[in-house]
């Protein structure tokens, strides 16, 4: 049979014994095996298999509508399955990013910190007020970038440290978004959208400032050999590598961690390990910079729940600012914090 097939041309027919053969196409063995395996798996799929066999439209002009419909149907299923987790305040932010994020922790942190669907808890009010060295993970770096507070950190000249794992992810992210071939596809407003390198570079000016500052100025200490407590070690399975390596380095080298997820901050503090008092530390950074520099952080607090330590001074500045969107940002914050008593006789009121 093999010799007969090798002697035939594509589209030709011939006899083999009492059967008729027609050579439809010639494929590499690997491709043929893959097709056969896919056909068998699709035939046996009772609906519980996550793999799908798709048949592309004949015309390339129909590819985009085809994939848009496909992604929309998958997105509907994803939203149904994940909405409960995203909106659950008892589910840690780090775990949401690990469970529902993608292979890039920087993208996962960026998406979850800026998504209104994701409930984010207030910043922690425990720990060291004025650390002489702080440990950053990907979430705290992304937070400093999108909030604009990175400018305050640069002015403060507070020494910073990161793990080797965090440095690898940050370097990879910067290389990726600066590549002309960069492209990410997703759903925006019910339609298929793509983000190119040009687009993400325009959208992430402060984030790239934060990442580049960290890559240039952060030290990368080697972890000391210590036993990680059992109540902390279990988190390795539910967070990304950057977060867990940061947690481990904080414990082993006794470095205060600027932890944006208040659940993890309380976990470490309860176990007797150092964390930065996020509220006070970030308020201090905000006091060092202009309203314009932290404007996106204030907008994020009122629109997608970014935990931002807003003071009465910033309320006053927003109400008197000529920056486009200042009053909308103020209204968003007030609507988010309906229980705030603006007539309180306190000199400083923190919101997050």
mmCIF file of C-alpha atoms in Angstrom:
data_model
loop_
_atom_site.group_PDB
_atom_site.id
_atom_site.type_symbol
_atom_site.label_atom_id
_atom_site.label_comp_id
_atom_site.label_asym_id
_atom_site.label_seq_id
_atom_site.Cartn_x
_atom_site.Cartn_y
_atom_site.Cartn_z
ATOM 1 C CA UNK A 1 0.000 0.000 0.000
ATOM 2 C CA UNK A 2 2.811 2.377 0.892
ATOM 3 C CA UNK A 3 4.573 1.809 -2.448
ATOM 4 C CA UNK A 4 1.292 2.337 -4.281
ATOM 5 C CA UNK A 5 0.626 5.641 -2.497
ATOM 6 C CA UNK A 6 4.169 6.861 -3.147
ATOM 7 C CA UNK A 7 3.723 6.227 -6.861
ATOM 8 C CA UNK A 8 0.489 8.264 -7.068
ATOM 9 C CA UNK A 9 0.005 11.989 -7.703
ATOM 10 C CA UNK A 10 -2.265 14.175 -5.584
ATOM 11 C CA UNK A 11 -5.807 13.945 -6.944
ATOM 12 C CA UNK A 12 -5.157 10.738 -8.911
ATOM 13 C CA UNK A 13 -7.032 7.443 -8.433
ATOM 14 C CA UNK A 14 -5.879 3.835 -8.770
ATOM 15 C CA UNK A 15 -6.842 0.291 -7.879
ATOM 16 C CA UNK A 16 -5.383 -1.575 -4.929
ATOM 17 C CA UNK A 17 -6.673 -5.112 -4.884
ATOM 18 C CA UNK A 18 -10.447 -4.889 -5.100
ATOM 19 C CA UNK A 19 -10.519 -1.342 -3.608
ATOM 20 C CA UNK A 20 -10.206 2.061 -5.259
ATOM 21 C CA UNK A 21 -7.725 4.601 -3.907
ATOM 22 C CA UNK A 22 -7.719 8.356 -4.374
ATOM 23 C CA UNK A 23 -4.772 10.411 -3.084
ATOM 24 C CA UNK A 24 -6.230 13.564 -1.548
ATOM 25 C CA UNK A 25 -3.090 15.168 -0.107
ATOM 26 C CA UNK A 26 0.424 14.399 1.084
ATOM 27 C CA UNK A 27 1.252 15.310 4.681
ATOM 28 C CA UNK A 28 4.321 15.018 6.918
ATOM 29 C CA UNK A 29 3.891 12.047 9.294
ATOM 30 C CA UNK A 30 3.670 14.302 12.365
ATOM 31 C CA UNK A 31 0.832 16.383 10.874
ATOM 32 C CA UNK A 32 -1.062 13.264 9.795
ATOM 33 C CA UNK A 33 -0.761 11.706 13.256
ATOM 34 C CA UNK A 34 -1.908 14.949 14.855
ATOM 35 C CA UNK A 35 -4.999 15.118 12.639
ATOM 36 C CA UNK A 36 -5.908 11.505 13.342
ATOM 37 C CA UNK A 37 -5.477 12.001 17.099
ATOM 38 C CA UNK A 38 -7.578 15.175 16.998
ATOM 39 C CA UNK A 39 -10.352 13.416 15.083
ATOM 40 C CA UNK A 40 -10.401 10.519 17.585
ATOM 41 C CA UNK A 41 -10.444 12.880 20.570
ATOM 42 C CA UNK A 42 -13.212 15.011 19.066
ATOM 43 C CA UNK A 43 -15.304 11.938 18.311
ATOM 44 C CA UNK A 44 -15.045 10.767 21.926
ATOM 45 C CA UNK A 45 -15.690 14.190 23.447
ATOM 46 C CA UNK A 46 -18.904 14.098 25.482
ATOM 47 C CA UNK A 47 -18.680 17.807 26.331
ATOM 48 C CA UNK A 48 -16.373 17.434 29.327
ATOM 49 C CA UNK A 49 -13.132 17.713 27.316
ATOM 50 C CA UNK A 50 -11.604 21.194 27.258
ATOM 51 C CA UNK A 51 -10.058 20.581 23.828
ATOM 52 C CA UNK A 52 -11.980 21.702 20.743
ATOM 53 C CA UNK A 53 -11.670 20.861 17.073
ATOM 54 C CA UNK A 54 -12.269 23.970 14.967
ATOM 55 C CA UNK A 55 -12.771 24.313 11.234
ATOM 56 C CA UNK A 56 -11.580 27.658 9.891
ATOM 57 C CA UNK A 57 -13.599 29.540 7.272
ATOM 58 C CA UNK A 58 -12.384 29.178 3.694
ATOM 59 C CA UNK A 59 -11.908 32.929 3.247
ATOM 60 C CA UNK A 60 -9.233 34.682 5.325
ATOM 61 C CA UNK A 61 -11.510 37.742 5.503
ATOM 62 C CA UNK A 62 -13.845 35.664 7.699
ATOM 63 C CA UNK A 63 -11.111 34.752 10.216
ATOM 64 C CA UNK A 64 -11.562 37.810 12.423
ATOM 65 C CA UNK A 65 -15.376 37.478 12.834
ATOM 66 C CA UNK A 66 -14.927 33.733 13.389
ATOM 67 C CA UNK A 67 -12.426 34.166 16.217
ATOM 68 C CA UNK A 68 -14.388 37.067 17.684
ATOM 69 C CA UNK A 69 -17.485 34.864 18.002
ATOM 70 C CA UNK A 70 -15.384 32.034 19.443
ATOM 71 C CA UNK A 71 -13.634 34.215 22.037
ATOM 72 C CA UNK A 72 -16.921 35.867 22.997
ATOM 73 C CA UNK A 73 -18.516 32.477 23.689
ATOM 74 C CA UNK A 74 -15.517 31.412 25.769
ATOM 75 C CA UNK A 75 -15.503 34.769 27.555
ATOM 76 C CA UNK A 76 -19.153 34.328 28.536
ATOM 77 C CA UNK A 77 -18.308 30.978 30.136
ATOM 78 C CA UNK A 78 -15.232 32.458 31.852
ATOM 79 C CA UNK A 79 -17.212 35.347 33.318
ATOM 80 C CA UNK A 80 -19.850 32.993 34.669
ATOM 81 C CA UNK A 81 -17.202 30.819 36.326
ATOM 82 C CA UNK A 82 -14.914 33.526 37.697
ATOM 83 C CA UNK A 83 -17.211 36.390 38.703
ATOM 84 C CA UNK A 84 -17.781 34.836 42.116
ATOM 85 C CA UNK A 85 -14.037 34.627 42.771
ATOM 86 C CA UNK A 86 -13.214 38.096 41.447
ATOM 87 C CA UNK A 87 -15.900 39.764 43.567
ATOM 88 C CA UNK A 88 -15.179 37.758 46.710
ATOM 89 C CA UNK A 89 -13.380 40.004 49.247
ATOM 90 C CA UNK A 90 -12.277 36.923 51.185
ATOM 91 C CA UNK A 91 -10.228 35.656 48.241
ATOM 92 C CA UNK A 92 -6.706 37.204 48.285
ATOM 93 C CA UNK A 93 -5.711 39.454 45.401
ATOM 94 C CA UNK A 94 -2.502 37.460 44.847
ATOM 95 C CA UNK A 95 -4.488 34.238 44.535
ATOM 96 C CA UNK A 96 -6.908 35.825 42.052
ATOM 97 C CA UNK A 97 -3.958 36.849 39.909
ATOM 98 C CA UNK A 98 -2.456 33.367 40.027
ATOM 99 C CA UNK A 99 -5.705 31.512 39.391
ATOM 100 C CA UNK A 100 -7.184 33.770 36.727
ATOM 101 C CA UNK A 101 -4.127 35.502 35.299
ATOM 102 C CA UNK A 102 -1.922 34.437 32.422
ATOM 103 C CA UNK A 103 1.656 33.225 32.156
ATOM 104 C CA UNK A 104 3.057 36.742 32.711
ATOM 105 C CA UNK A 105 2.707 37.898 36.345
ATOM 106 C CA UNK A 106 3.187 41.542 35.295
ATOM 107 C CA UNK A 107 0.190 41.390 32.969
ATOM 108 C CA UNK A 108 -1.813 39.530 35.634
ATOM 109 C CA UNK A 109 -1.054 42.192 38.255
ATOM 110 C CA UNK A 110 -1.847 45.008 35.826
ATOM 111 C CA UNK A 111 -5.168 43.480 34.773
ATOM 112 C CA UNK A 112 -6.351 42.654 38.286
ATOM 113 C CA UNK A 113 -5.341 45.968 39.856
ATOM 114 C CA UNK A 114 -7.113 47.981 37.133
ATOM 115 C CA UNK A 115 -10.233 45.850 36.669
ATOM 116 C CA UNK A 116 -13.482 47.089 38.296
ATOM 117 C CA UNK A 117 -14.623 43.448 38.406
ATOM 118 C CA UNK A 118 -11.911 42.586 40.933
ATOM 119 C CA UNK A 119 -12.667 43.473 44.546
ATOM 120 C CA UNK A 120 -9.524 44.804 46.217
ATOM 121 C CA UNK A 121 -9.224 45.183 49.978
ATOM 122 C CA UNK A 122 -7.982 48.366 51.713
ATOM 123 C CA UNK A 123 -4.249 48.707 52.228
ATOM 124 C CA UNK A 124 -2.945 47.272 55.485
ATOM 125 C CA UNK A 125 -2.489 49.468 58.546
ATOM 126 C CA UNK A 126 0.047 47.306 60.333
ATOM 127 C CA UNK A 127 3.811 47.087 60.213
ATOM 128 C CA UNK A 128 6.814 49.402 60.018
ATOM 129 C CA UNK A 129 6.074 53.104 59.415
ATOM 130 C CA UNK A 130 9.488 54.286 58.232
ATOM 131 C CA UNK A 131 11.470 51.358 56.811
ATOM 132 C CA UNK A 132 15.122 51.884 55.907
ATOM 133 C CA UNK A 133 14.826 49.224 53.197
ATOM 134 C CA UNK A 134 11.720 47.844 51.485
ATOM 135 C CA UNK A 135 11.158 44.649 49.539
ATOM 136 C CA UNK A 136 9.010 44.887 46.401
ATOM 137 C CA UNK A 137 7.183 42.201 44.444
ATOM 138 C CA UNK A 138 5.548 42.525 41.036
ATOM 139 C CA UNK A 139 2.204 43.660 42.480
ATOM 140 C CA UNK A 140 3.727 46.458 44.554
ATOM 141 C CA UNK A 141 5.844 47.575 41.581
ATOM 142 C CA UNK A 142 2.840 47.617 39.238
ATOM 143 C CA UNK A 143 0.820 49.404 41.926
ATOM 144 C CA UNK A 144 3.464 52.109 42.353
ATOM 145 C CA UNK A 145 3.504 52.560 38.583
ATOM 146 C CA UNK A 146 -0.221 52.850 37.866
ATOM 147 C CA UNK A 147 -0.877 54.971 40.963
ATOM 148 C CA UNK A 148 1.929 57.401 40.121
ATOM 149 C CA UNK A 149 3.405 56.954 43.589
ATOM 150 C CA UNK A 150 6.613 55.696 42.009
ATOM 151 C CA UNK A 151 7.563 59.366 41.621
ATOM 152 C CA UNK A 152 7.357 59.754 45.390
ATOM 153 C CA UNK A 153 9.485 56.654 45.924
ATOM 154 C CA UNK A 154 12.145 58.027 43.585
ATOM 155 C CA UNK A 155 12.202 61.334 45.484
ATOM 156 C CA UNK A 156 12.320 59.570 48.862
ATOM 157 C CA UNK A 157 15.378 57.560 47.806
ATOM 158 C CA UNK A 158 14.225 54.723 50.068
ATOM 159 C CA UNK A 159 16.504 51.726 49.360
ATOM 160 C CA UNK A 160 14.638 48.929 47.562
ATOM 161 C CA UNK A 161 15.220 45.227 47.021
ATOM 162 C CA UNK A 162 13.658 42.568 44.806
ATOM 163 C CA UNK A 163 14.139 38.849 44.263
ATOM 164 C CA UNK A 164 15.995 37.336 41.331
ATOM 165 C CA UNK A 165 12.703 35.866 40.121
ATOM 166 C CA UNK A 166 11.020 39.270 40.103
ATOM 167 C CA UNK A 167 13.906 40.757 38.127
ATOM 168 C CA UNK A 168 13.553 38.036 35.455
ATOM 169 C CA UNK A 169 9.816 38.714 35.035
ATOM 170 C CA UNK A 170 10.281 42.488 34.865
ATOM 171 C CA UNK A 171 13.070 42.191 32.307
ATOM 172 C CA UNK A 172 11.012 39.797 30.194
ATOM 173 C CA UNK A 173 7.974 42.105 30.297
ATOM 174 C CA UNK A 174 9.981 45.144 29.195
ATOM 175 C CA UNK A 175 11.574 43.190 26.363
ATOM 176 C CA UNK A 176 8.200 41.847 25.274
ATOM 177 C CA UNK A 177 6.314 45.153 25.098
ATOM 178 C CA UNK A 178 9.178 46.861 23.284
ATOM 179 C CA UNK A 179 9.190 44.226 20.557
ATOM 180 C CA UNK A 180 7.494 45.314 17.274
ATOM 181 C CA UNK A 181 5.846 41.880 17.141
ATOM 182 C CA UNK A 182 4.102 42.327 20.521
ATOM 183 C CA UNK A 183 0.342 41.782 20.366
ATOM 184 C CA UNK A 184 -2.290 40.748 22.900
ATOM 185 C CA UNK A 185 -5.884 39.913 22.041
ATOM 186 C CA UNK A 186 -8.878 40.159 24.330
ATOM 187 C CA UNK A 187 -12.467 41.296 24.748
ATOM 188 C CA UNK A 188 -13.199 44.974 25.301
ATOM 189 C CA UNK A 189 -16.775 46.241 25.384
ATOM 190 C CA UNK A 190 -18.072 43.028 23.898
ATOM 191 C CA UNK A 191 -15.749 43.213 20.913
ATOM 192 C CA UNK A 192 -12.466 41.582 20.005
ATOM 193 C CA UNK A 193 -9.601 44.014 20.547
ATOM 194 C CA UNK A 194 -5.859 43.847 20.096
ATOM 195 C CA UNK A 195 -3.085 45.738 21.847
ATOM 196 C CA UNK A 196 0.137 46.347 19.961
ATOM 197 C CA UNK A 197 3.529 47.416 21.235
ATOM 198 C CA UNK A 198 2.768 51.016 20.302
ATOM 199 C CA UNK A 199 -0.499 50.899 22.239
ATOM 200 C CA UNK A 200 0.822 49.393 25.461
ATOM 201 C CA UNK A 201 3.873 51.673 25.481
ATOM 202 C CA UNK A 202 1.539 54.674 25.317
ATOM 203 C CA UNK A 203 -0.650 53.275 28.122
ATOM 204 C CA UNK A 204 2.124 52.332 30.543
ATOM 205 C CA UNK A 205 4.402 55.360 30.828
ATOM 206 C CA UNK A 206 4.442 55.464 34.655
ATOM 207 C CA UNK A 207 4.483 51.677 34.916
ATOM 208 C CA UNK A 208 7.564 51.523 32.709
ATOM 209 C CA UNK A 209 9.119 54.276 34.804
ATOM 210 C CA UNK A 210 8.533 52.153 37.900
ATOM 211 C CA UNK A 211 9.927 48.983 36.348
ATOM 212 C CA UNK A 212 12.995 50.698 34.930
ATOM 213 C CA UNK A 213 13.701 52.431 38.249
ATOM 214 C CA UNK A 214 13.459 49.123 40.083
ATOM 215 C CA UNK A 215 15.685 47.338 37.566
ATOM 216 C CA UNK A 216 18.288 50.098 37.836
ATOM 217 C CA UNK A 217 18.251 50.741 41.587
ATOM 218 C CA UNK A 218 17.049 47.626 43.411
ATOM 219 C CA UNK A 219 19.456 45.231 45.048
ATOM 220 C CA UNK A 220 18.896 41.482 44.699
ATOM 221 C CA UNK A 221 19.851 39.887 48.041
ATOM 222 C CA UNK A 222 20.568 36.180 48.243
ATOM 223 C CA UNK A 223 18.125 34.405 50.581
ATOM 224 C CA UNK A 224 19.497 33.097 53.853
ATOM 225 C CA UNK A 225 18.843 29.464 54.729
ATOM 226 C CA UNK A 226 15.814 29.306 57.029
ATOM 227 C CA UNK A 227 12.825 27.074 57.678
ATOM 228 C CA UNK A 228 9.642 28.561 56.220
ATOM 229 C CA UNK A 229 6.728 28.109 58.678
ATOM 230 C CA UNK A 230 4.107 25.625 57.559
ATOM 231 C CA UNK A 231 1.321 28.210 57.807
ATOM 232 C CA UNK A 232 3.219 30.361 55.286
ATOM 233 C CA UNK A 233 4.717 27.660 53.039
ATOM 234 C CA UNK A 234 1.301 26.482 51.828
ATOM 235 C CA UNK A 235 0.857 29.776 49.934
ATOM 236 C CA UNK A 236 3.419 28.659 47.339
ATOM 237 C CA UNK A 237 0.645 26.783 45.535
ATOM 238 C CA UNK A 238 -1.720 29.759 45.273
ATOM 239 C CA UNK A 239 0.543 32.676 44.287
ATOM 240 C CA UNK A 240 2.957 33.364 41.450
ATOM 241 C CA UNK A 241 6.715 32.882 41.681
ATOM 242 C CA UNK A 242 7.451 36.574 42.222
ATOM 243 C CA UNK A 243 5.124 36.833 45.214
ATOM 244 C CA UNK A 244 6.299 33.642 46.875
ATOM 245 C CA UNK A 245 9.987 34.378 46.322
ATOM 246 C CA UNK A 246 9.413 37.842 47.843
ATOM 247 C CA UNK A 247 7.617 36.354 50.830
ATOM 248 C CA UNK A 248 10.461 33.881 51.315
ATOM 249 C CA UNK A 249 13.160 36.561 51.038
ATOM 250 C CA UNK A 250 11.317 38.807 53.503
ATOM 251 C CA UNK A 251 11.291 35.992 56.039
ATOM 252 C CA UNK A 252 14.822 34.735 55.462
ATOM 253 C CA UNK A 253 16.542 38.140 55.381
ATOM 254 C CA UNK A 254 14.188 40.049 57.690
ATOM 255 C CA UNK A 255 13.369 42.734 55.076
ATOM 256 C CA UNK A 256 10.050 44.646 55.398
ATOM 257 C CA UNK A 257 7.783 43.823 52.460
ATOM 258 C CA UNK A 258 5.576 46.487 50.855
ATOM 259 C CA UNK A 259 2.667 44.072 50.447
ATOM 260 C CA UNK A 260 -0.352 45.399 48.526
ATOM 261 C CA UNK A 261 -2.526 42.390 49.440
ATOM 262 C CA UNK A 262 -3.601 43.133 53.000
ATOM 263 C CA UNK A 263 -4.494 39.477 53.664
ATOM 264 C CA UNK A 264 -0.896 38.425 53.076
ATOM 265 C CA UNK A 265 0.390 41.414 55.042
ATOM 266 C CA UNK A 266 -1.669 40.312 58.047
ATOM 267 C CA UNK A 267 -0.521 36.704 57.582
ATOM 268 C CA UNK A 268 3.163 37.658 57.761
ATOM 269 C CA UNK A 269 2.653 40.148 60.559
ATOM 270 C CA UNK A 270 0.791 37.566 62.645
ATOM 271 C CA UNK A 271 3.657 35.132 62.098
ATOM 272 C CA UNK A 272 6.113 37.742 63.401
ATOM 273 C CA UNK A 273 7.718 38.787 60.117
ATOM 274 C CA UNK A 274 8.296 42.374 58.916
ATOM 275 C CA UNK A 275 5.888 44.183 56.625
ATOM 276 C CA UNK A 276 5.657 47.847 55.673
ATOM 277 C CA UNK A 277 2.722 49.882 57.029
ATOM 278 C CA UNK A 278 1.290 50.390 53.543
ATOM 279 C CA UNK A 279 -1.137 53.174 54.409
ATOM 280 C CA UNK A 280 1.348 55.460 56.148
ATOM 281 C CA UNK A 281 4.230 54.720 53.812
ATOM 282 C CA UNK A 282 2.203 55.403 50.667
ATOM 283 C CA UNK A 283 0.658 58.551 52.149
ATOM 284 C CA UNK A 284 4.208 59.769 52.685
ATOM 285 C CA UNK A 285 5.043 59.091 49.029
ATOM 286 C CA UNK A 286 1.907 60.913 47.894
ATOM 287 C CA UNK A 287 2.836 63.993 49.901
ATOM 288 C CA UNK A 288 6.096 64.315 47.964
ATOM 289 C CA UNK A 289 4.530 64.613 44.505
ATOM 290 C CA UNK A 290 2.104 66.795 42.580
ATOM 291 C CA UNK A 291 -1.573 66.112 42.018
ATOM 292 C CA UNK A 292 -0.872 65.484 38.341
ATOM 293 C CA UNK A 293 1.677 62.785 39.103
ATOM 294 C CA UNK A 294 -0.770 60.788 41.268
ATOM 295 C CA UNK A 295 -3.883 61.698 39.306
ATOM 296 C CA UNK A 296 -4.417 58.268 37.750
ATOM 297 C CA UNK A 297 -4.202 56.663 41.185
ATOM 298 C CA UNK A 298 -6.973 58.970 42.433
ATOM 299 C CA UNK A 299 -9.104 58.231 39.371
ATOM 300 C CA UNK A 300 -8.493 54.510 39.865
ATOM 301 C CA UNK A 301 -9.697 54.706 43.454
ATOM 302 C CA UNK A 302 -13.102 55.953 42.328
ATOM 303 C CA UNK A 303 -13.499 53.966 39.113
ATOM 304 C CA UNK A 304 -11.955 50.526 39.539
ATOM 305 C CA UNK A 305 -11.399 50.312 43.281
ATOM 306 C CA UNK A 306 -7.640 50.802 43.337
ATOM 307 C CA UNK A 307 -6.709 51.025 47.031
ATOM 308 C CA UNK A 308 -5.238 54.534 47.134
ATOM 309 C CA UNK A 309 -4.578 56.418 50.410
ATOM 310 C CA UNK A 310 -6.496 59.641 49.739
ATOM 311 C CA UNK A 311 -6.168 62.544 52.196
ATOM 312 C CA UNK A 312 -8.309 65.645 52.768
ATOM 313 C CA UNK A 313 -5.560 67.679 51.132
ATOM 314 C CA UNK A 314 -6.103 65.740 47.921
ATOM 315 C CA UNK A 315 -9.867 66.299 48.186
ATOM 316 C CA UNK A 316 -9.177 70.019 48.327
ATOM 317 C CA UNK A 317 -6.711 69.875 45.456
ATOM 318 C CA UNK A 318 -9.141 67.925 43.257
ATOM 319 C CA UNK A 319 -11.974 70.362 43.956
ATOM 320 C CA UNK A 320 -9.783 73.323 42.942
ATOM 321 C CA UNK A 321 -7.829 71.722 40.118
ATOM 322 C CA UNK A 322 -8.026 72.650 36.452
ATOM 323 C CA UNK A 323 -6.855 69.189 35.393
ATOM 324 C CA UNK A 324 -9.408 67.601 33.016
ATOM 325 C CA UNK A 325 -11.436 65.033 34.940
ATOM 326 C CA UNK A 326 -10.549 66.358 38.415
ATOM 327 C CA UNK A 327 -14.150 66.843 39.518
ATOM 328 C CA UNK A 328 -15.160 63.487 38.029
ATOM 329 C CA UNK A 329 -12.354 61.842 39.979
ATOM 330 C CA UNK A 330 -13.501 63.551 43.188
ATOM 331 C CA UNK A 331 -17.113 62.511 42.587
ATOM 332 C CA UNK A 332 -16.016 58.924 41.962
ATOM 333 C CA UNK A 333 -14.091 58.786 45.228
ATOM 334 C CA UNK A 334 -17.003 60.280 47.204
ATOM 335 C CA UNK A 335 -19.443 57.799 45.678
ATOM 336 C CA UNK A 336 -17.062 54.963 46.496
ATOM 337 C CA UNK A 337 -16.830 56.064 50.134
ATOM 338 C CA UNK A 338 -20.406 57.084 50.911
ATOM 339 C CA UNK A 339 -19.911 56.672 54.655
ATOM 340 C CA UNK A 340 -17.133 59.257 54.850
ATOM 341 C CA UNK A 341 -17.911 62.062 57.296
ATOM 342 C CA UNK A 342 -16.434 65.133 55.662
ATOM 343 C CA UNK A 343 -17.082 67.256 58.751
ATOM 344 C CA UNK A 344 -14.921 65.103 61.009
ATOM 345 C CA UNK A 345 -12.510 67.128 63.100
ATOM 346 C CA UNK A 346 -9.534 64.983 62.167
ATOM 347 C CA UNK A 347 -6.513 66.542 60.523
ATOM 348 C CA UNK A 348 -6.067 63.518 58.258
ATOM 349 C CA UNK A 349 -8.556 60.957 57.055
ATOM 350 C CA UNK A 350 -7.332 57.983 55.066
ATOM 351 C CA UNK A 351 -9.430 56.308 52.416
ATOM 352 C CA UNK A 352 -8.586 53.178 50.506
#
